[in-house]
Coordinates of C-alpha atoms and ligand atoms in Angstrom, one line a residue:
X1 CA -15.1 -0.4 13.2
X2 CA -18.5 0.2 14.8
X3 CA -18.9 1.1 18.7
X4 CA -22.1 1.3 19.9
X5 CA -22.0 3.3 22.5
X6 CA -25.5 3.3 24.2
X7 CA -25.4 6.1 26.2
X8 CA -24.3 8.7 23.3
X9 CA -27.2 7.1 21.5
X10 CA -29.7 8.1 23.9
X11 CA -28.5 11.2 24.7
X12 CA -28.4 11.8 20.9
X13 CA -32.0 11.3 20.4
X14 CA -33.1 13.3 22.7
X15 CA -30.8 16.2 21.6
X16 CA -32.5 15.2 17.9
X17 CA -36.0 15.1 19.2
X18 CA -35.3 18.1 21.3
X19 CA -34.2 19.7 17.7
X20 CA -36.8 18.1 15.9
X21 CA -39.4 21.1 15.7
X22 CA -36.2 23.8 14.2
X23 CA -35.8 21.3 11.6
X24 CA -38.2 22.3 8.6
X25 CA -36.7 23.7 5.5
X26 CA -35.8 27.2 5.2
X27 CA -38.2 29.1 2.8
X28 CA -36.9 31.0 -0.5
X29 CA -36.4 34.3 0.7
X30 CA -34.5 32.9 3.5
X31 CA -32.4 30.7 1.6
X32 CA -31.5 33.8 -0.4
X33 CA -30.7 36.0 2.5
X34 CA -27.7 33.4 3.5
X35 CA -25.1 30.9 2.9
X36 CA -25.2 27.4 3.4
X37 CA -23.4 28.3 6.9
X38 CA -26.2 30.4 7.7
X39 CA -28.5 27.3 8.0
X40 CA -29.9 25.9 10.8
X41 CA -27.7 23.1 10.3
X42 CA -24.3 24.7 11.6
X43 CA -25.7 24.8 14.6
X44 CA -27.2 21.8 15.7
X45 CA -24.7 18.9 16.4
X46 CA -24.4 16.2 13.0
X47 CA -26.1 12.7 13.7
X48 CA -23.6 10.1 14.7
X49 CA -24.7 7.1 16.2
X50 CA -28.2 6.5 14.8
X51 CA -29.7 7.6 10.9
X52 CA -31.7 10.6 11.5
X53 CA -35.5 10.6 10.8
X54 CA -34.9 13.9 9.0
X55 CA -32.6 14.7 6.1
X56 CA -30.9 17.9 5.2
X57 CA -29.8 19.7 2.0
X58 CA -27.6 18.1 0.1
X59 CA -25.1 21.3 0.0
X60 CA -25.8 21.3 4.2
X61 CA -25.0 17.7 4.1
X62 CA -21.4 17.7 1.9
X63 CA -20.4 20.9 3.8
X64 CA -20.5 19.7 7.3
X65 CA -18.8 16.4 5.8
X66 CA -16.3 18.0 4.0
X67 CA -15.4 20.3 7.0
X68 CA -15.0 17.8 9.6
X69 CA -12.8 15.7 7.4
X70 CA -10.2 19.2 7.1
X71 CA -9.4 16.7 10.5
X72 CA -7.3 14.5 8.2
X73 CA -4.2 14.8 7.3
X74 CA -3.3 16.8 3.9
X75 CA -2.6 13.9 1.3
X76 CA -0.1 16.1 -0.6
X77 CA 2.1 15.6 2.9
X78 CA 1.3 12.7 3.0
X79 CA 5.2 10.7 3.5
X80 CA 3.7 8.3 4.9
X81 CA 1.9 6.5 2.4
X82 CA 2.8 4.8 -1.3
X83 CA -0.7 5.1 -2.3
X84 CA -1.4 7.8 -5.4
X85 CA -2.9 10.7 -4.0
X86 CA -3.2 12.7 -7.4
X87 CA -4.2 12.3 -11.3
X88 CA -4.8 14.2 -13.9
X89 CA -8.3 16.0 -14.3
X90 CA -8.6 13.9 -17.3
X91 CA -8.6 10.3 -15.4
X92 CA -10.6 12.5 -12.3
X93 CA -13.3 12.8 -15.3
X94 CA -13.3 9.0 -16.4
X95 CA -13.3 7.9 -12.3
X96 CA -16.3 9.9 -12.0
X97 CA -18.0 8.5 -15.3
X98 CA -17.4 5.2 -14.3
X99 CA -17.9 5.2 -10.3
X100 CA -21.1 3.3 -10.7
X101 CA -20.1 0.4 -12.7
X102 CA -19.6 -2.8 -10.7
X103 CA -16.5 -4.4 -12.3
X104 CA -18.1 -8.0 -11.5
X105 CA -21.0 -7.0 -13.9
X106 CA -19.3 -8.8 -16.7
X107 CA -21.9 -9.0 -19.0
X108 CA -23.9 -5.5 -18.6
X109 CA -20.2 -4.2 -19.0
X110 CA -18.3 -6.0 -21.0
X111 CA -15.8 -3.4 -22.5
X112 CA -15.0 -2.5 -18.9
X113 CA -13.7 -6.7 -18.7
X114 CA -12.1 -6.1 -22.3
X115 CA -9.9 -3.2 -21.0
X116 CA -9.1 -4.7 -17.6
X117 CA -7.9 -7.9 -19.8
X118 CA -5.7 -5.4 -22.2
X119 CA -4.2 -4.0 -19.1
X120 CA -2.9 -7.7 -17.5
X121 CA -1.6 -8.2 -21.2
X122 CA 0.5 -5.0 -21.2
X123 CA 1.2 -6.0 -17.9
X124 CA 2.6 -9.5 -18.7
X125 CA 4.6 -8.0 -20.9
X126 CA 5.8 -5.2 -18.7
X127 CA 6.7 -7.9 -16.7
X128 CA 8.7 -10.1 -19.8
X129 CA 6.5 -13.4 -19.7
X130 CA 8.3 -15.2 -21.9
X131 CA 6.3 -15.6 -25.4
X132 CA 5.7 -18.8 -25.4
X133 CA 4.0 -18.4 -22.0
X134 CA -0.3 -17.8 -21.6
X135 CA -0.1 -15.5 -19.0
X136 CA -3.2 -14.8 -16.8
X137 CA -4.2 -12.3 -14.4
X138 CA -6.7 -10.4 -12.8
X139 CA -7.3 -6.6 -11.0
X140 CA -8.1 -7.0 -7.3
X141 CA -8.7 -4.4 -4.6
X142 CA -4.9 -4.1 -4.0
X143 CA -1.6 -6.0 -3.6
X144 CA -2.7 -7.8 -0.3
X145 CA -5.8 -9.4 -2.5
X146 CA -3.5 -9.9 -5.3
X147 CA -1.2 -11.7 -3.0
X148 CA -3.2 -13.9 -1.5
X149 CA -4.7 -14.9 -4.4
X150 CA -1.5 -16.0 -5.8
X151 CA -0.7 -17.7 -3.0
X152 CA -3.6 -19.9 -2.5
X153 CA -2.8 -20.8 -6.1
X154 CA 0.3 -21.7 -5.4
X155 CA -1.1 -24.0 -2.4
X156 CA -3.4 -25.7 -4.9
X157 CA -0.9 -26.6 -7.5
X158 CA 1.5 -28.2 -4.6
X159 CA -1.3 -30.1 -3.0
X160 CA -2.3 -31.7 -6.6
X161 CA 1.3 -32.5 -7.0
X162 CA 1.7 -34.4 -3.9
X163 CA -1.4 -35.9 -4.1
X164 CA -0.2 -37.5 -7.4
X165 CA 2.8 -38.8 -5.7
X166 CA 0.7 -40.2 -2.8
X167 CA 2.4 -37.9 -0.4
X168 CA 0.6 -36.2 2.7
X169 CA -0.6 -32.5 2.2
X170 CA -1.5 -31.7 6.1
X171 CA 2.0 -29.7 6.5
X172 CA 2.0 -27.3 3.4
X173 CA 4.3 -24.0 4.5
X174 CA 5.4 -21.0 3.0
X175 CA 9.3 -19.4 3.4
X176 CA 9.9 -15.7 3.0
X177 CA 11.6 -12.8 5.1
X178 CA 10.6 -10.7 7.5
X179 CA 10.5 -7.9 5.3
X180 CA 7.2 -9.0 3.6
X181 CA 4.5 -6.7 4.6
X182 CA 1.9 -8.3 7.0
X183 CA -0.4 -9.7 4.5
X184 CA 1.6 -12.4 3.6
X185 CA 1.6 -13.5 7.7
X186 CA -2.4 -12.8 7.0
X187 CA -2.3 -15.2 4.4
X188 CA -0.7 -18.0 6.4
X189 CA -2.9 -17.7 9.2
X190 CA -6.0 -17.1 7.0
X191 CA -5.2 -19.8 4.7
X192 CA -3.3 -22.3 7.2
X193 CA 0.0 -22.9 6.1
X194 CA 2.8 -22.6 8.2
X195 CA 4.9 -19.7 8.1
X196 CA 8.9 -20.0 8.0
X197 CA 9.7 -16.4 8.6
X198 CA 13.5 -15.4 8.2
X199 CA 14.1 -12.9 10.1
X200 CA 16.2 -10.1 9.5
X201 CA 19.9 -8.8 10.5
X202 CA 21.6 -6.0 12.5
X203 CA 22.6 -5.0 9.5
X204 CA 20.9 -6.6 6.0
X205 CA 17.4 -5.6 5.9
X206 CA 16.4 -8.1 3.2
X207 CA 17.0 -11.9 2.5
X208 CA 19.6 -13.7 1.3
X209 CA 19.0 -17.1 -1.4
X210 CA 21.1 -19.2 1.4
X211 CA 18.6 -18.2 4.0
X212 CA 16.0 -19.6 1.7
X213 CA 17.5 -23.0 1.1
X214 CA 18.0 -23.6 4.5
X215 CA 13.9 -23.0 5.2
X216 CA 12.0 -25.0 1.8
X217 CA 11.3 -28.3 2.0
X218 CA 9.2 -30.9 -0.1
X219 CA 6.0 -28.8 1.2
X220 CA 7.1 -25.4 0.8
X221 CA 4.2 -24.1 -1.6
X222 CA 6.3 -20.8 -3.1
X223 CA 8.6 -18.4 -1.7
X224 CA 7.7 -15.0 -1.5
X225 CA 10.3 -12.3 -2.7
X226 CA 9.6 -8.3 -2.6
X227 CA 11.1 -5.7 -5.1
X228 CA 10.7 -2.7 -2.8
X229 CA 9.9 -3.4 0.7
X230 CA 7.7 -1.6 3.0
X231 CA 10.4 -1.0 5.4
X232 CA 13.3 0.6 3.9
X233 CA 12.3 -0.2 0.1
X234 CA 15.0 -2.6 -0.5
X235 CA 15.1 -5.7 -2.7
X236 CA 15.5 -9.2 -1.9
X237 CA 18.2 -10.9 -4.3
X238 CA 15.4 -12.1 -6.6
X239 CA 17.7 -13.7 -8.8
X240 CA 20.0 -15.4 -6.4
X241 CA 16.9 -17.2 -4.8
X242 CA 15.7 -18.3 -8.6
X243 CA 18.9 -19.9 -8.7
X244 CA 19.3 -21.6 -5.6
X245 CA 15.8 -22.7 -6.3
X246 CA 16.6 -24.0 -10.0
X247 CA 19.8 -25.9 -8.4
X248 CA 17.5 -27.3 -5.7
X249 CA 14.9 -28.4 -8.4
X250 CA 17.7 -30.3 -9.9
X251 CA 18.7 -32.1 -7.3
X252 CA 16.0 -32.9 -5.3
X253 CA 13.4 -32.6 -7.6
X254 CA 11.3 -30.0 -5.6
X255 CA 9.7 -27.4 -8.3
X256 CA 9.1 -24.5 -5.4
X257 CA 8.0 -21.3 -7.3
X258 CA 8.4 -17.8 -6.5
X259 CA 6.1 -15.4 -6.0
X260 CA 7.4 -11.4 -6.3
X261 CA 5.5 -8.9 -4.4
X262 CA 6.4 -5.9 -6.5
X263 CA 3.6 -4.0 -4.6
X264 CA 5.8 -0.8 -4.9
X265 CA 8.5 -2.0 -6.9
X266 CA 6.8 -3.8 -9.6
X267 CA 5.9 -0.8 -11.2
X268 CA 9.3 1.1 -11.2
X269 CA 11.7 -1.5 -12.1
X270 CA 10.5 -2.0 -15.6
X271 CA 11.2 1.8 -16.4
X272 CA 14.1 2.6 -14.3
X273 CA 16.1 -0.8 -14.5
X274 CA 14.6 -2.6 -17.2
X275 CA 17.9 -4.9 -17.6
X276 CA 17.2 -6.1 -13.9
X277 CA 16.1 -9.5 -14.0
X278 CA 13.7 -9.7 -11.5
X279 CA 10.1 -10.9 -13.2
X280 CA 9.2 -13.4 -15.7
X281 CA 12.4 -13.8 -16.9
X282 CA 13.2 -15.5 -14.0
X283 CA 12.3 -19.4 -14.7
X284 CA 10.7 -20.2 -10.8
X285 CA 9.2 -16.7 -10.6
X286 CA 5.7 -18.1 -11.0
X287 CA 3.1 -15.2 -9.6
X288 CA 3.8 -11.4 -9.0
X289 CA 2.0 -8.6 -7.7
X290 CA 1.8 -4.8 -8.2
X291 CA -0.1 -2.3 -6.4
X292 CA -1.8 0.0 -9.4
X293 CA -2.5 2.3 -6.6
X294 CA 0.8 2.8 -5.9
X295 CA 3.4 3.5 -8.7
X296 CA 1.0 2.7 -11.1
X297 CA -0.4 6.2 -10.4
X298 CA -4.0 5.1 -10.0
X299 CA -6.0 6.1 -6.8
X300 CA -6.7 3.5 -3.8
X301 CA -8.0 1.0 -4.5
X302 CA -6.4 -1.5 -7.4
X303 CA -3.9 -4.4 -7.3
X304 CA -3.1 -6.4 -9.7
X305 CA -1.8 -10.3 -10.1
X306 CA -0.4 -11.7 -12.8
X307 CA 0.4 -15.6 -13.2
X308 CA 3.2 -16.4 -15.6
X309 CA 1.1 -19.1 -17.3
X310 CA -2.5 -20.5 -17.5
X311 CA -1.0 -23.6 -15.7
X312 CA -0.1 -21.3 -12.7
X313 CA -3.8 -20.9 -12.0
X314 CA -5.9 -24.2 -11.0
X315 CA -8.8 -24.4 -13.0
X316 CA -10.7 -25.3 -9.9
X317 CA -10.4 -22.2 -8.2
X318 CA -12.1 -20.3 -11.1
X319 CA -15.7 -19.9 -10.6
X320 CA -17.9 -19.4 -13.2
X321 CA -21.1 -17.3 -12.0
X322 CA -23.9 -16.9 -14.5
X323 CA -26.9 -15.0 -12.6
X324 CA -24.9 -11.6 -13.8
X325 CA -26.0 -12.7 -17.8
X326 CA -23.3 -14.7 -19.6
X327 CA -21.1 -17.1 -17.8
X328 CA -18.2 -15.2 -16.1
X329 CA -15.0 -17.1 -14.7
X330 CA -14.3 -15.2 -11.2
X331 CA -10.9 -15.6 -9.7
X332 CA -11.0 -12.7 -6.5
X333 CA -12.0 -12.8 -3.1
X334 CA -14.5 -10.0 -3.4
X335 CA -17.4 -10.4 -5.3
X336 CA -18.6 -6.4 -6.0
X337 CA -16.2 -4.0 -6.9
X338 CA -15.8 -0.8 -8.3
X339 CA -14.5 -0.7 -12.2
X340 CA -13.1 2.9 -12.2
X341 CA -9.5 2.4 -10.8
X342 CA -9.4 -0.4 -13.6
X343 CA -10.2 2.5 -16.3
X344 CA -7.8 4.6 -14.8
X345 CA -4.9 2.3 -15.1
X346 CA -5.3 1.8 -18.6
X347 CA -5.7 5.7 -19.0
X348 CA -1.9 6.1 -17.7
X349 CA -0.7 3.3 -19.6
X350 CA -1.5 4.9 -23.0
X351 CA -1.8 8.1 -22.0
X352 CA 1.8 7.9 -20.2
X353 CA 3.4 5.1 -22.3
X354 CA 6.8 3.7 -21.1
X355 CA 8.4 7.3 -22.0
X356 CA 6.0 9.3 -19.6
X357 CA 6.2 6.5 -16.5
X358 CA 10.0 6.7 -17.0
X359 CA 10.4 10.5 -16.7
X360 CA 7.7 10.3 -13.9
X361 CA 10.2 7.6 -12.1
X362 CA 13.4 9.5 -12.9
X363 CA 11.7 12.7 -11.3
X364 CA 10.8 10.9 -8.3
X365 CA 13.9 8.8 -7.4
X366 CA 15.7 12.0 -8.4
X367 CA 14.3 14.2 -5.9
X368 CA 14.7 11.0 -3.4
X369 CA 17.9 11.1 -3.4
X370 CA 18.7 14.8 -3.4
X371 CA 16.8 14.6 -0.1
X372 CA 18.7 11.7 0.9
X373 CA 21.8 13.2 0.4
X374 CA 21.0 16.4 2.4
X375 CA 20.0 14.3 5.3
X376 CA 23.3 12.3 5.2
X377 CA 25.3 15.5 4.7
X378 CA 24.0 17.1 8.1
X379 CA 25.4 13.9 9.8
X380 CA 22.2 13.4 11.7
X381 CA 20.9 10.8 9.6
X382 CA 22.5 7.3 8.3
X383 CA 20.3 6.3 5.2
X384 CA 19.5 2.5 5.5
X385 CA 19.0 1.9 1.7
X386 CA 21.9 3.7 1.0
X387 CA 21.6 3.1 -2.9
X388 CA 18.0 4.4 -2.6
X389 CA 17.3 2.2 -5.8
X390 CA 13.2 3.3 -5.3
X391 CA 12.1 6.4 -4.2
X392 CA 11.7 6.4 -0.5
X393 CA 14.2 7.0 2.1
X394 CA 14.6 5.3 5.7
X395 CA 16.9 6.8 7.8
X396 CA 17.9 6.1 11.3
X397 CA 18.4 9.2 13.3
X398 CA 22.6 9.2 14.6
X399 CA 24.1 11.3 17.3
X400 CA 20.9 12.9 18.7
X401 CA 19.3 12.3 22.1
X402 CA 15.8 12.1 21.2
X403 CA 14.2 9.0 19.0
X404 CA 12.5 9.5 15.4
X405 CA 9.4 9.1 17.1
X406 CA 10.1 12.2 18.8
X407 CA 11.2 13.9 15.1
X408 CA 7.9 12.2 13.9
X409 CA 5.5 13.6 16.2
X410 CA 6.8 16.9 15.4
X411 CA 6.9 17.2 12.1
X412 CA 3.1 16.5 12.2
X413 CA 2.5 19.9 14.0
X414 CA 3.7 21.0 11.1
X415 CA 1.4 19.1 8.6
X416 CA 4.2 16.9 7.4
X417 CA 2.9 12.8 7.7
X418 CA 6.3 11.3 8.3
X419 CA 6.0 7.9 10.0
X420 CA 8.6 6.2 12.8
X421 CA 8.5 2.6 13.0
X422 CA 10.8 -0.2 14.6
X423 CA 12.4 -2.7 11.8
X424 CA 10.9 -6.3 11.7
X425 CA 12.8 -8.4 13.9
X426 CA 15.9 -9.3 14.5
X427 CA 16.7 -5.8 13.7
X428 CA 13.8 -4.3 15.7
X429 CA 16.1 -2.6 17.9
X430 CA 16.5 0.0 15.2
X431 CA 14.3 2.6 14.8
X432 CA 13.8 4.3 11.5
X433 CA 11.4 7.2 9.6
X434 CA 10.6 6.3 6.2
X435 CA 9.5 9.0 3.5
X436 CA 7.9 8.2 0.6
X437 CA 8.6 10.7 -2.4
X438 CA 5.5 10.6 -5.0
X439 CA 4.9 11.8 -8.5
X440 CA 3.7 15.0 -7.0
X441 CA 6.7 16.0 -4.4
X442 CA 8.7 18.3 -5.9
X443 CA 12.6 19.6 -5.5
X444 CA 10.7 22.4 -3.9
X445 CA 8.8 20.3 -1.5
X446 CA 11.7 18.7 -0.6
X447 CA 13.5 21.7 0.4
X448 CA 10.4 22.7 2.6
X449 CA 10.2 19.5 4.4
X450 CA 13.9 19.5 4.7
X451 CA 14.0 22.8 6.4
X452 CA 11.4 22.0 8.3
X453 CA 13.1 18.7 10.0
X454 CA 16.2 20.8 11.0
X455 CA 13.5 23.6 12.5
X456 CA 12.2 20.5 14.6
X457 CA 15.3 18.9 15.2
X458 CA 16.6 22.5 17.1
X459 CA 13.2 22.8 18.5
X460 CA 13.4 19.4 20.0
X461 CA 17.4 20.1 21.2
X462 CA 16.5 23.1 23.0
X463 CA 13.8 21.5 24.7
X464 CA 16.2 18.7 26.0
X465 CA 18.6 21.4 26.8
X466 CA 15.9 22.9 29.0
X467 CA 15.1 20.4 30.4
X468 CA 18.3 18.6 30.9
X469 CA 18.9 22.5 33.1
X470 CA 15.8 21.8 35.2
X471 CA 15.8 20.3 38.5
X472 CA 13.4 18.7 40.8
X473 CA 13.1 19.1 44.5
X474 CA 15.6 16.7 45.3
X475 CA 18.3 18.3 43.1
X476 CA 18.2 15.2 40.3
X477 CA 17.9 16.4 36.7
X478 CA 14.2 16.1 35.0
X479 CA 14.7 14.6 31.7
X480 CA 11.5 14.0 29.4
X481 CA 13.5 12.4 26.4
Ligands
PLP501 C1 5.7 -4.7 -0.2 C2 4.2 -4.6 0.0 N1 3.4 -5.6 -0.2 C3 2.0 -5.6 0.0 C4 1.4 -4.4 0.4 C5 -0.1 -4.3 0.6 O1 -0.5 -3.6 -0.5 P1 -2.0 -3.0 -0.7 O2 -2.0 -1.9 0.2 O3 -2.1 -2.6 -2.1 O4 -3.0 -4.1 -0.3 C6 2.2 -3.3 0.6 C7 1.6 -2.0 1.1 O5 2.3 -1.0 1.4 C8 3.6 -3.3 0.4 O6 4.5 -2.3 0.7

C-alpha cells in the first residue's frame, strides 16, 4: 500500500540535503578501523518516502534492512500461518540458482516448463485421475490464483452448455459454505456470479451435501468443497456432495462439478488417508487446488490447479503468446513470475517421495494432537475439530473470564504468533485461536508454547483478580476484561 505523505517527504529532503555533504564514502584506512555499524550510515535516518540521490554500500544497505525487519515476527513461531517457513539448505541452494528465471519465459527456459509439467503429472496422480483421464494443470502464485482459475473454467464450460441449449447465461452462480476462505467470495465478486453462501451452525463448522442440494440450480457453475478449512481445518463431506450431485445429474440432468480447495488439505490427505475418497476418484470432482506453499513444503509463493481432464479447461481461455520465442499456451492470471518455488516442489517430491511426506505428516499431526490433548486435559479448552484429522488445532477458550483475543495478545509478548478470530457466520458468536503445527514444530516446541499459554492464562487471572479488587470513587468495581 503506498501513502504519500507530503509533509514526511519534505521534511525528509531536507533532513537528506542537510546530510548530503557527510555522505561521501569512507576511505580504506577508515573502512578498516570499523564495522559496518561504525559507518556513517547508522546514524543518519534510512530514506523512506522518496529514492535517495545517493546510494550506500551494499553491506550498509542489507544491514539497516535486515535490522529493522528483526520488527517481524519470528517465522519459526509463527502459529499463525500454513505457509512453509523452512527447507532444506539443499532446495535454499536451487531457490537461489533459479531466483532470476521468469517462469513465463517458456522458451529461453524450457526445462524449467518440462519440470513444472512433471510435477502436475505426479500431481494428477497424487490426486488418482482416473487413467483414462488427460489431466491438465498449471503452477500459479498460490491457491487463491489456482482457484480462481478453476472457477472461471468452470463458468466457461456452463455458459457453452447453456448456450447450446438456447438457455440464458445472465444469472450463472456459484454454491459453497461459509467455510471457504475469502477468495472464493473474491472470485464471485471479481468474476460476477452470484454467491449462494451456506452459512454455518452453532455447532457443525462445515457443510453438509443436503445443504448443497437445496442451493444449485440449472446455473450453478461448480460447487466448491475444502479438505482442511482455514477456520478449524475441517472437511466438508466431499463425498456425500459427489453423490447428491450424481443423483441430481440423474434426475434433472444438471452436470454441476465440484471443485476441491485442498489448499491445506490437498497435500496431506494423499499420505495420511490415502483410502479417503476425496479427489479424482470422485466422478463430479472436476477441478482441485493445493497450496505448494503450504503442505507441499515449498516457500510462499506456489499454488497449484489441477483439472481432471483436458475437457475441464476451455480451449478459449488458453492464450498462446509468441513474442517470448516459440508459441506458449498461457492459462494464469499473472503474466511474470518467478520459476524457483516451481523447482522447489519438484525437489521435495523426489527428494521426499511418498515415504518422506508421510513421516513428515505423521510427525506433524502427531505433535498436533499431543498438544491438543493437553489443552483439553486442563479443561480450559474445548477443541472444535475434535478428530484433529490435519494438523492444526482451534480451540474455544471454556470457563475463563477473559476472551482468546485476550490469550492471543499475550502470547505475542512472548513471541508466540497465535491468531484469535470469530467463526464465519452463523456461528460467529464463537470465538476461537487456531494453531497451525508445521514440519518444523517439534514435541519440544510444543511443550514450550504450552507452558507458556498456562504462564499467560495465570497472568491474565491475576490481573482480573486485581482488578475485579479495585474500586473507583463511587465504590463500583473497575473491570477491564
Ligand atoms: C482453504 C484455503 N483456501 C485458499 C487459501 C488461499 O491460499 P493462498 O494463500 O495459497 O492463496 C487458503 C489460505 O490459507 C486456505 O486456507
Amino acid at each position: 500500500m503506498i501513502i504519500f505523505v507530503k509533509i514526511k517527504i519534505v521534511e525528509e529532503n531536507k533532513k537528506m540535503l542537510s546530510e548530503k555533504k557527510n555522505l561521501d564514502e569512507m576511505d580504506d584506512h577508515e573502512k578498516e578501523q570499523t564495522t559496518t555499524y561504525g559507518s556513517r550510515y547508522f546514524t543518519k535516518s534510512i530514506p523512506k518516502y522518496i529514492v535517495p540521490d545517493e546510494g550506500m554500500p551494499p553491506r550498509a544497505a542489507y544491514q539497516l534492512i535486515h535490522d529493522e525487519l528483526n520488527l517481524d515476527g519470528n517465522p519459526a513461531l509463527n502459529l499463525a500461518s500454513f505457509v512453509t517457513t523452512w527447507m532444506e539448505p539443499e532446495a535454499d541452494l536451487l531457490m537461489v540458482e533459479s531466483m532470476g528465471k521468469n517462469y513465463v519465459d517458456n522458451d529461453e527456459y524450457p526445462q524449467t516448463e518440462v519440470i513444472q509439467d512433471r510435477v502436475v503429472n505426479m500431481l494428477a496422480r497424487l490426486f488418482n485421475a482416473p487413467e483414462d483421464c488427460k489431466s491438465v494443470g498449471s503452477a500459479t502464485i498460490g491457491s487463491s490464483e489456482a482457484i480462481m482459475l478453476g472457477l472461471l473454467a468452470h463458468k466457461w464450460t456452463w455458459r457453452s452448455r447453456m448456450e447450446a441449449e438456447g438457455k440464458p447465461t445472465d444469472k450463472p452462480n456459484i454454491v459453497m459454505g461459509a467455510d471457504v476462505h475469502t477468495v472464493w467470495e473474491k472470485f464471485a465478486r471479481y468474476f460476477d456470479v452470484e454467491l449462494k453462501l451456506i452459512p454455518l451452525r452453532e455447532d457443525i463448522y462445515t457443510i453438509t451435501a443436503e445443504d448443497v442440494v437445496k442451493e444449485i440450480d440449472e446455473n450453478t457453475i461448480a460447487v466448491g468443497a475444502v479438505i482442511g478449512t482455514t477456520f478449524t481445518g475441517q472437511m466438508d463431506p466431499i463425498e456425500d456432495i459427489n453423490n447428491a450431485l450424481l443423483e441430481v445429474k440423474k434426475t434433472k440432468g444438471w452436470d454441476i462439478p465440484i471443485h476441491v480447495d485442498g489448499a491445506s488439505g490437498g497435500f496431506i490427505a494423499p499420505f495420511i488417508y490415502p483410502d479417503l475418497p476425496w479427489d479424482f476418484r470422485l466422478e463430479q470432482v472436476r477441478s482441485i487446488n493445493v497450496s505448494g506453499h503450504k503442505y507441499g513444503l515449498v516457500y510462499p509463493g506456489v499454488g497449484w490447479l489441477v483439472f481432471k481432464d483436458k475437457s475441464d479447461l476451455p480451449d478459449d481461455l488458453i492464450f498462446n503468446i509468441n513474442y517470448l520465442g516459440g508459441l506458449m499456451p498461457n492459462y494464469s492470471l499473472n503474466f511474470s513470475k518467478g520459476s524457483n518455488t516451481i523447482i522447489a516442489q519438484y525437489y521435495n517430491f523426489i527428494r521426499l517421495g511418498m515415504k518422506g511426506y508421510t513421516k513428515i505428516m505423521e510427525n506433524m499431526l502427531e505433535n498436533a494432537r499431543f498438544l491438543g490433548k493437553k489443552l483439553e486435559e486442563t479443561g480450559k479448552f474445548e477443541i472444535l475439530n475434535d478428530k484433529i484429522l490435519f494438523p492444526l488445532i482451534a480451540v474455544k477458550l471454556k470457563n475463563c473470564d477473559f476472551d482468546a483475543f485476550h490469550l492471543s495478545e499475550h502470547l505475542r509478548e512472548k513471541g508466540w504468533i497465535v491468531p484469535a478470530y470469530t467463526l464465519p457466520p452463523n456461528a460467529d458468536d464463537i470465538t476461537v485461536l487456531r494453531m497451525v503445527i508445521k514440519e518444523s514444530f517439534s514435541k519440544d516446541m510444543v511443550e514450550m508454547l504450552f507452558k507458556d499459554i498456562m504462564a499467560s492464562i495465570k497472568t491474565l487471572n491475576q490481573s482480573l483478580n486485581e482488578r475485579r479488587k479495585a474500586i473507583d470513587e463511587k465504590g463500583n468495581p473497575t473491570l477491564l476484561y
